[in-house]
Amino acid sequence: AQKVTQAQTEISVVEKEDVTLDCVYETRDTTYYLFWYKQPPSGELVFLIRRNSFDEQNEISGRYSWNFQKSTSSFNFTITASQVVDSAVYFCALSGGSQGNLIFGKGTKLSVKP
Amino acid sequence: DSGVTQTPKHLITATGQRVTLRCSPRSGDLSVYWYQQSLDQGLQFLIQYYNGEERAKGNILERFSAQQFPDLHSELNLSSLELGDSALYFCASSAGLAGEGSQYFGPGTRLTVL
């Protein structure tokens, strides 16, 4: 069975701190895809990144970076120099190679205080 | 703006009633997914359509049904509504059939059953 675990329910940081959101996944598929989404207080789900299981290269996009490690089945997300606008619920998700639907973790609520 | 549209944004109705939620995918996307977000269940996959055909089913109740039309827009029908059906319903679209494509989400329809 496929499963995504986000152990951190809530994190609170002060602006300009770095913060890492953890994501651990379980799957038996050899081909799979990992995703991060952001859900700000307004409620929409904003796509951040997609990674396939064959690409373990870390990725950086501005203040955001992602660390994918197959050996530990983790796909962690780091925000550098956090800002108040980063306050949101962040979801990690997984889809198997033959199925397109996403399996979501329960989300991590990030609060960035000024 | 993800390019996925959903109407209505908010819906308030009574128990026992029937409602229809509408979704238009991004231009060129053939897959449409429906998800339900509730406080107790989190984000759950309901059903997927690809180019007019049902492709995968998740935790969708028998009272719920969906279809995808020739112009690729999709509708989710919820009938005999119960209080527990109150949730945020998201539609997402992707280009392909399986997980190789990124899923972009619409703004959601917030359903309140009184």
PDB file of C-alpha atoms in Angstrom:
ATOM      1  CA  ALA A   1       0.000   0.000   0.000  1.00  0.00           C
ATOM      2  CA  GLN A   2       1.092   3.532  -0.631  1.00  0.00           C
ATOM      3  CA  LYS A   3       1.430   5.934   2.250  1.00  0.00           C
ATOM      4  CA  VAL A   4       2.796   9.409   2.938  1.00  0.00           C
ATOM      5  CA  THR A   5       3.727  10.497   6.436  1.00  0.00           C
ATOM      6  CA  GLN A   6       4.281  14.077   7.491  1.00  0.00           C
ATOM      7  CA  ALA A   7       5.161  13.708  11.141  1.00  0.00           C
ATOM      8  CA  GLN A   8       5.248  17.424  11.876  1.00  0.00           C
ATOM      9  CA  THR A   9       1.696  18.617  12.402  1.00  0.00           C
ATOM     10  CA  GLU A  10       2.581  22.244  13.116  1.00  0.00           C
ATOM     11  CA  ILE A  11       5.771  24.272  12.996  1.00  0.00           C
ATOM     12  CA  SER A  12       6.212  27.839  14.135  1.00  0.00           C
ATOM     13  CA  VAL A  13       9.261  29.904  13.236  1.00  0.00           C
ATOM     14  CA  VAL A  14      10.292  33.520  13.283  1.00  0.00           C
ATOM     15  CA  GLU A  15      10.820  35.326  10.013  1.00  0.00           C
ATOM     16  CA  LYS A  16      14.223  34.730   8.372  1.00  0.00           C
ATOM     17  CA  GLU A  17      14.684  31.367  10.038  1.00  0.00           C
ATOM     18  CA  ASP A  18      15.267  28.316   7.872  1.00  0.00           C
ATOM     19  CA  VAL A  19      12.715  25.538   8.215  1.00  0.00           C
ATOM     20  CA  THR A  20      12.582  21.961   6.944  1.00  0.00           C
ATOM     21  CA  LEU A  21       9.356  20.056   6.411  1.00  0.00           C
ATOM     22  CA  ASP A  22       9.715  16.300   6.540  1.00  0.00           C
ATOM     23  CA  CYS A  23       8.036  13.776   4.270  1.00  0.00           C
ATOM     24  CA  VAL A  24       8.436  10.010   4.370  1.00  0.00           C
ATOM     25  CA  TYR A  25       6.725   7.778   1.863  1.00  0.00           C
ATOM     26  CA  GLU A  26       5.981   4.097   1.334  1.00  0.00           C
ATOM     27  CA  THR A  27       5.435   2.435  -2.011  1.00  0.00           C
ATOM     28  CA  ARG A  28       6.182  -0.837  -3.770  1.00  0.00           C
ATOM     29  CA  ASP A  29       6.251   0.781  -7.194  1.00  0.00           C
ATOM     30  CA  THR A  30       9.637   1.151  -8.825  1.00  0.00           C
ATOM     31  CA  THR A  31       8.384   4.143 -10.773  1.00  0.00           C
ATOM     32  CA  TYR A  32       6.652   6.785  -8.732  1.00  0.00           C
ATOM     33  CA  TYR A  33       6.326  10.523  -8.405  1.00  0.00           C
ATOM     34  CA  LEU A  34       6.558  12.807  -5.405  1.00  0.00           C
ATOM     35  CA  PHE A  35       4.955  16.199  -5.062  1.00  0.00           C
ATOM     36  CA  TRP A  36       4.732  19.155  -2.721  1.00  0.00           C
ATOM     37  CA  TYR A  37       1.746  21.473  -2.598  1.00  0.00           C
ATOM     38  CA  LYS A  38       1.121  24.648  -0.618  1.00  0.00           C
ATOM     39  CA  GLN A  39      -2.302  25.526   0.760  1.00  0.00           C
ATOM     40  CA  PRO A  40      -2.384  29.139   1.964  1.00  0.00           C
ATOM     41  CA  PRO A  41      -5.200  30.408   4.204  1.00  0.00           C
ATOM     42  CA  SER A  42      -7.211  31.283   1.097  1.00  0.00           C
ATOM     43  CA  GLY A  43      -7.621  27.537   0.519  1.00  0.00           C
ATOM     44  CA  GLU A  44      -6.309  26.810  -2.951  1.00  0.00           C
ATOM     45  CA  LEU A  45      -3.715  24.097  -3.537  1.00  0.00           C
ATOM     46  CA  VAL A  46      -0.622  25.453  -5.225  1.00  0.00           C
ATOM     47  CA  PHE A  47       1.719  23.081  -7.030  1.00  0.00           C
ATOM     48  CA  LEU A  48       5.365  23.486  -5.957  1.00  0.00           C
ATOM     49  CA  ILE A  49       7.339  20.560  -7.344  1.00  0.00           C
ATOM     50  CA  ARG A  50       7.170  17.088  -8.897  1.00  0.00           C
ATOM     51  CA  ARG A  51       9.990  14.562  -8.710  1.00  0.00           C
ATOM     52  CA  ASN A  52      10.184  11.150 -10.350  1.00  0.00           C
ATOM     53  CA  SER A  53      11.759   8.183  -8.617  1.00  0.00           C
ATOM     54  CA  PHE A  54      14.688   8.010 -11.023  1.00  0.00           C
ATOM     55  CA  ASP A  55      15.859  11.516 -10.377  1.00  0.00           C
ATOM     56  CA  GLU A  56      17.497  11.904  -6.980  1.00  0.00           C
ATOM     57  CA  GLN A  57      19.099  15.205  -7.807  1.00  0.00           C
ATOM     58  CA  ASN A  58      18.235  17.850  -5.267  1.00  0.00           C
ATOM     59  CA  GLU A  59      16.472  20.905  -6.558  1.00  0.00           C
ATOM     60  CA  ILE A  60      16.602  24.553  -5.589  1.00  0.00           C
ATOM     61  CA  SER A  61      14.131  27.198  -6.629  1.00  0.00           C
ATOM     62  CA  GLY A  62      14.774  30.546  -5.026  1.00  0.00           C
ATOM     63  CA  ARG A  63      14.340  30.132  -1.268  1.00  0.00           C
ATOM     64  CA  TYR A  64      12.895  26.645  -1.711  1.00  0.00           C
ATOM     65  CA  SER A  65      14.918  23.445  -1.917  1.00  0.00           C
ATOM     66  CA  TRP A  66      14.043  19.780  -1.935  1.00  0.00           C
ATOM     67  CA  ASN A  67      16.090  16.818  -0.775  1.00  0.00           C
ATOM     68  CA  PHE A  68      15.049  13.450  -2.240  1.00  0.00           C
ATOM     69  CA  GLN A  69      16.673  10.364  -0.701  1.00  0.00           C
ATOM     70  CA  LYS A  70      15.453   6.979  -1.921  1.00  0.00           C
ATOM     71  CA  SER A  71      17.563   5.173   0.678  1.00  0.00           C
ATOM     72  CA  THR A  72      15.452   6.652   3.462  1.00  0.00           C
ATOM     73  CA  SER A  73      12.234   7.102   1.408  1.00  0.00           C
ATOM     74  CA  SER A  74      12.211  10.769   2.197  1.00  0.00           C
ATOM     75  CA  PHE A  75      11.448  13.898   0.220  1.00  0.00           C
ATOM     76  CA  ASN A  76      12.087  16.848   2.513  1.00  0.00           C
ATOM     77  CA  PHE A  77      11.357  20.481   1.758  1.00  0.00           C
ATOM     78  CA  THR A  78      13.430  23.385   3.089  1.00  0.00           C
ATOM     79  CA  ILE A  79      12.488  27.038   3.071  1.00  0.00           C
ATOM     80  CA  THR A  80      15.457  29.330   3.553  1.00  0.00           C
ATOM     81  CA  ALA A  81      15.017  32.729   5.186  1.00  0.00           C
ATOM     82  CA  SER A  82      11.309  32.170   5.771  1.00  0.00           C
ATOM     83  CA  GLN A  83       8.830  34.985   5.249  1.00  0.00           C
ATOM     84  CA  VAL A  84       5.371  35.653   6.645  1.00  0.00           C
ATOM     85  CA  VAL A  85       3.908  34.853   3.210  1.00  0.00           C
ATOM     86  CA  ASP A  86       5.226  31.304   3.577  1.00  0.00           C
ATOM     87  CA  SER A  87       2.627  30.673   6.286  1.00  0.00           C
ATOM     88  CA  ALA A  88       0.444  27.879   4.938  1.00  0.00           C
ATOM     89  CA  VAL A  89      -0.247  24.177   5.155  1.00  0.00           C
ATOM     90  CA  TYR A  90       2.203  22.174   3.081  1.00  0.00           C
ATOM     91  CA  PHE A  91       1.283  18.783   1.683  1.00  0.00           C
ATOM     92  CA  CYS A  92       3.564  16.069   0.421  1.00  0.00           C
ATOM     93  CA  ALA A  93       1.979  13.625  -2.049  1.00  0.00           C
ATOM     94  CA  LEU A  94       2.815  10.446  -3.930  1.00  0.00           C
ATOM     95  CA  SER A  95       1.531   8.791  -7.075  1.00  0.00           C
ATOM     96  CA  GLY A  96       2.471   5.357  -8.393  1.00  0.00           C
ATOM     97  CA  GLY A  97       3.715   4.807 -11.910  1.00  0.00           C
ATOM     98  CA  SER A  98       0.522   3.185 -13.142  1.00  0.00           C
ATOM     99  CA  GLN A  99      -1.905   5.385 -11.252  1.00  0.00           C
ATOM    100  CA  GLY A 100      -2.286   9.086 -11.533  1.00  0.00           C
ATOM    101  CA  ASN A 101      -4.172   9.838  -8.342  1.00  0.00           C
ATOM    102  CA  LEU A 102      -2.289  11.446  -5.498  1.00  0.00           C
ATOM    103  CA  ILE A 103      -1.901  10.014  -1.999  1.00  0.00           C
ATOM    104  CA  PHE A 104      -1.496  12.932   0.359  1.00  0.00           C
ATOM    105  CA  GLY A 105       0.120  13.238   3.730  1.00  0.00           C
ATOM    106  CA  LYS A 106      -1.866  14.963   6.468  1.00  0.00           C
ATOM    107  CA  GLY A 107       0.011  18.202   5.950  1.00  0.00           C
ATOM    108  CA  THR A 108       2.281  20.419   8.038  1.00  0.00           C
ATOM    109  CA  LYS A 109       0.976  23.791   9.127  1.00  0.00           C
ATOM    110  CA  LEU A 110       3.763  26.346   8.984  1.00  0.00           C
ATOM    111  CA  SER A 111       3.389  29.635  10.828  1.00  0.00           C
ATOM    112  CA  VAL A 112       5.998  32.272  10.181  1.00  0.00           C
ATOM    113  CA  LYS A 113       5.863  35.102  12.682  1.00  0.00           C
ATOM    114  CA  PRO A 114       7.291  38.564  12.031  1.00  0.00           C
TER     115      PRO A 114
ATOM    116  CA  ASP B   1      -3.776  30.887 -11.531  1.00  0.00           C
ATOM    117  CA  SER B   2      -3.564  27.142 -12.251  1.00  0.00           C
ATOM    118  CA  GLY B   3      -5.822  27.301 -15.300  1.00  0.00           C
ATOM    119  CA  VAL B   4      -8.321  24.899 -13.698  1.00  0.00           C
ATOM    120  CA  THR B   5     -11.705  26.436 -12.981  1.00  0.00           C
ATOM    121  CA  GLN B   6     -14.363  25.242 -10.581  1.00  0.00           C
ATOM    122  CA  THR B   7     -17.882  26.471  -9.958  1.00  0.00           C
ATOM    123  CA  PRO B   8     -19.497  27.342  -7.710  1.00  0.00           C
ATOM    124  CA  LYS B   9     -16.980  28.585  -5.154  1.00  0.00           C
ATOM    125  CA  HIS B  10     -19.385  28.112  -2.270  1.00  0.00           C
ATOM    126  CA  LEU B  11     -22.498  25.977  -1.933  1.00  0.00           C
ATOM    127  CA  ILE B  12     -24.838  25.806   1.033  1.00  0.00           C
ATOM    128  CA  THR B  13     -27.604  23.251   0.995  1.00  0.00           C
ATOM    129  CA  ALA B  14     -29.693  21.040   3.245  1.00  0.00           C
ATOM    130  CA  THR B  15     -29.482  17.375   4.131  1.00  0.00           C
ATOM    131  CA  GLY B  16     -31.103  15.092   1.590  1.00  0.00           C
ATOM    132  CA  GLN B  17     -30.503  17.450  -1.304  1.00  0.00           C
ATOM    133  CA  ARG B  18     -28.506  16.925  -4.495  1.00  0.00           C
ATOM    134  CA  VAL B  19     -25.816  19.227  -5.880  1.00  0.00           C
ATOM    135  CA  THR B  20     -23.565  19.365  -8.929  1.00  0.00           C
ATOM    136  CA  LEU B  21     -20.015  20.676  -8.885  1.00  0.00           C
ATOM    137  CA  ARG B  22     -18.392  21.679 -12.131  1.00  0.00           C
ATOM    138  CA  CYS B  23     -14.766  21.638 -13.249  1.00  0.00           C
ATOM    139  CA  SER B  24     -12.998  22.779 -16.396  1.00  0.00           C
ATOM    140  CA  PRO B  25      -9.459  21.421 -16.814  1.00  0.00           C
ATOM    141  CA  ARG B  26      -6.441  23.307 -18.102  1.00  0.00           C
ATOM    142  CA  SER B  27      -6.301  23.624 -21.846  1.00  0.00           C
ATOM    143  CA  GLY B  28      -4.911  20.422 -23.338  1.00  0.00           C
ATOM    144  CA  ASP B  29      -5.272  18.316 -20.190  1.00  0.00           C
ATOM    145  CA  LEU B  30      -7.203  15.098 -20.666  1.00  0.00           C
ATOM    146  CA  SER B  31      -7.278  13.810 -17.089  1.00  0.00           C
ATOM    147  CA  VAL B  32      -9.567  15.186 -14.429  1.00  0.00           C
ATOM    148  CA  TYR B  33      -9.377  14.127 -10.800  1.00  0.00           C
ATOM    149  CA  TRP B  34     -11.769  14.869  -7.949  1.00  0.00           C
ATOM    150  CA  TYR B  35     -10.599  15.101  -4.345  1.00  0.00           C
ATOM    151  CA  GLN B  36     -12.381  15.768  -1.080  1.00  0.00           C
ATOM    152  CA  GLN B  37     -10.740  17.653   1.775  1.00  0.00           C
ATOM    153  CA  SER B  38     -12.288  17.357   5.205  1.00  0.00           C
ATOM    154  CA  LEU B  39     -10.905  17.977   8.681  1.00  0.00           C
ATOM    155  CA  ASP B  40     -11.122  14.366   9.773  1.00  0.00           C
ATOM    156  CA  GLN B  41     -10.165  12.582   6.533  1.00  0.00           C
ATOM    157  CA  GLY B  42      -7.682  15.027   5.051  1.00  0.00           C
ATOM    158  CA  LEU B  43      -7.275  15.109   1.270  1.00  0.00           C
ATOM    159  CA  GLN B  44      -8.768  12.024  -0.343  1.00  0.00           C
ATOM    160  CA  PHE B  45      -8.971  10.974  -3.958  1.00  0.00           C
ATOM    161  CA  LEU B  46     -12.482  10.319  -5.206  1.00  0.00           C
ATOM    162  CA  ILE B  47     -12.399   9.540  -8.918  1.00  0.00           C
ATOM    163  CA  GLN B  48     -10.439  10.083 -12.138  1.00  0.00           C
ATOM    164  CA  TYR B  49     -11.614  10.549 -15.704  1.00  0.00           C
ATOM    165  CA  TYR B  50      -9.418  10.477 -18.762  1.00  0.00           C
ATOM    166  CA  ASN B  51     -10.700  11.694 -22.116  1.00  0.00           C
ATOM    167  CA  GLY B  52     -14.283  10.972 -21.162  1.00  0.00           C
ATOM    168  CA  GLU B  53     -13.804   7.595 -19.539  1.00  0.00           C
ATOM    169  CA  GLU B  54     -13.635   6.652 -15.886  1.00  0.00           C
ATOM    170  CA  ARG B  55     -10.103   5.441 -15.096  1.00  0.00           C
ATOM    171  CA  ALA B  56      -9.774   5.081 -11.356  1.00  0.00           C
ATOM    172  CA  LYS B  57     -11.925   5.186  -8.269  1.00  0.00           C
ATOM    173  CA  GLY B  58     -10.929   6.028  -4.753  1.00  0.00           C
ATOM    174  CA  ASN B  59     -13.007   6.483  -1.647  1.00  0.00           C
ATOM    175  CA  ILE B  60     -16.074   7.666  -3.466  1.00  0.00           C
ATOM    176  CA  LEU B  61     -19.455   6.996  -1.889  1.00  0.00           C
ATOM    177  CA  GLU B  62     -22.210   5.357  -3.906  1.00  0.00           C
ATOM    178  CA  ARG B  63     -24.264   8.540  -3.435  1.00  0.00           C
ATOM    179  CA  PHE B  64     -21.611  10.383  -5.450  1.00  0.00           C
ATOM    180  CA  SER B  65     -21.088  10.110  -9.187  1.00  0.00           C
ATOM    181  CA  ALA B  66     -19.132  11.958 -11.822  1.00  0.00           C
ATOM    182  CA  GLN B  67     -18.766  12.255 -15.544  1.00  0.00           C
ATOM    183  CA  GLN B  68     -16.530  13.927 -18.086  1.00  0.00           C
ATOM    184  CA  PHE B  69     -18.073  15.459 -21.164  1.00  0.00           C
ATOM    185  CA  PRO B  70     -16.773  15.615 -24.761  1.00  0.00           C
ATOM    186  CA  ASP B  71     -15.437  19.130 -24.148  1.00  0.00           C
ATOM    187  CA  LEU B  72     -13.491  17.580 -21.217  1.00  0.00           C
ATOM    188  CA  HIS B  73     -15.214  19.484 -18.462  1.00  0.00           C
ATOM    189  CA  SER B  74     -16.317  17.319 -15.577  1.00  0.00           C
ATOM    190  CA  GLU B  75     -19.160  17.316 -13.098  1.00  0.00           C
ATOM    191  CA  LEU B  76     -19.339  15.721  -9.672  1.00  0.00           C
ATOM    192  CA  ASN B  77     -22.835  14.910  -8.501  1.00  0.00           C
ATOM    193  CA  LEU B  78     -23.513  14.508  -4.800  1.00  0.00           C
ATOM    194  CA  SER B  79     -26.919  13.227  -3.754  1.00  0.00           C
ATOM    195  CA  SER B  80     -28.815  12.453  -0.544  1.00  0.00           C
ATOM    196  CA  LEU B  81     -26.436  14.815   1.170  1.00  0.00           C
ATOM    197  CA  GLU B  82     -25.497  14.293   4.801  1.00  0.00           C
ATOM    198  CA  LEU B  83     -23.891  16.623   7.298  1.00  0.00           C
ATOM    199  CA  GLY B  84     -20.647  14.692   6.947  1.00  0.00           C
ATOM    200  CA  ASP B  85     -20.422  15.561   3.258  1.00  0.00           C
ATOM    201  CA  SER B  86     -19.538  19.128   4.191  1.00  0.00           C
ATOM    202  CA  ALA B  87     -16.021  19.577   2.820  1.00  0.00           C
ATOM    203  CA  LEU B  88     -13.849  21.319   0.272  1.00  0.00           C
ATOM    204  CA  TYR B  89     -14.035  19.568  -3.089  1.00  0.00           C
ATOM    205  CA  PHE B  90     -11.135  19.999  -5.455  1.00  0.00           C
ATOM    206  CA  CYS B  91     -10.776  19.209  -9.086  1.00  0.00           C
ATOM    207  CA  ALA B  92      -7.322  18.729 -10.601  1.00  0.00           C
ATOM    208  CA  SER B  93      -6.169  18.151 -14.141  1.00  0.00           C
ATOM    209  CA  SER B  94      -3.116  16.713 -15.803  1.00  0.00           C
ATOM    210  CA  ALA B  95      -2.052  16.031 -19.352  1.00  0.00           C
ATOM    211  CA  GLY B  96      -1.553  12.281 -19.116  1.00  0.00           C
ATOM    212  CA  LEU B  97      -3.229   9.200 -17.809  1.00  0.00           C
ATOM    213  CA  ALA B  98      -0.855   8.184 -15.039  1.00  0.00           C
ATOM    214  CA  GLY B  99       1.430   9.952 -12.602  1.00  0.00           C
ATOM    215  CA  GLU B 100       4.029  11.268 -15.005  1.00  0.00           C
ATOM    216  CA  GLY B 101       2.258  14.576 -15.358  1.00  0.00           C
ATOM    217  CA  SER B 102       1.893  17.281 -12.752  1.00  0.00           C
ATOM    218  CA  GLN B 103      -1.569  17.800 -11.330  1.00  0.00           C
ATOM    219  CA  TYR B 104      -2.834  21.340 -11.092  1.00  0.00           C
ATOM    220  CA  PHE B 105      -5.720  22.079  -8.790  1.00  0.00           C
ATOM    221  CA  GLY B 106      -8.709  24.335  -9.140  1.00  0.00           C
ATOM    222  CA  PRO B 107      -9.705  26.766  -6.381  1.00  0.00           C
ATOM    223  CA  GLY B 108     -12.160  24.279  -4.891  1.00  0.00           C
ATOM    224  CA  THR B 109     -15.861  24.285  -4.050  1.00  0.00           C
ATOM    225  CA  ARG B 110     -16.704  24.612  -0.381  1.00  0.00           C
ATOM    226  CA  LEU B 111     -19.835  22.609   0.325  1.00  0.00           C
ATOM    227  CA  THR B 112     -21.774  23.187   3.522  1.00  0.00           C
ATOM    228  CA  VAL B 113     -24.637  20.834   4.330  1.00  0.00           C
ATOM    229  CA  LEU B 114     -27.001  22.138   7.013  1.00  0.00           C
TER     230      LEU B 114
END
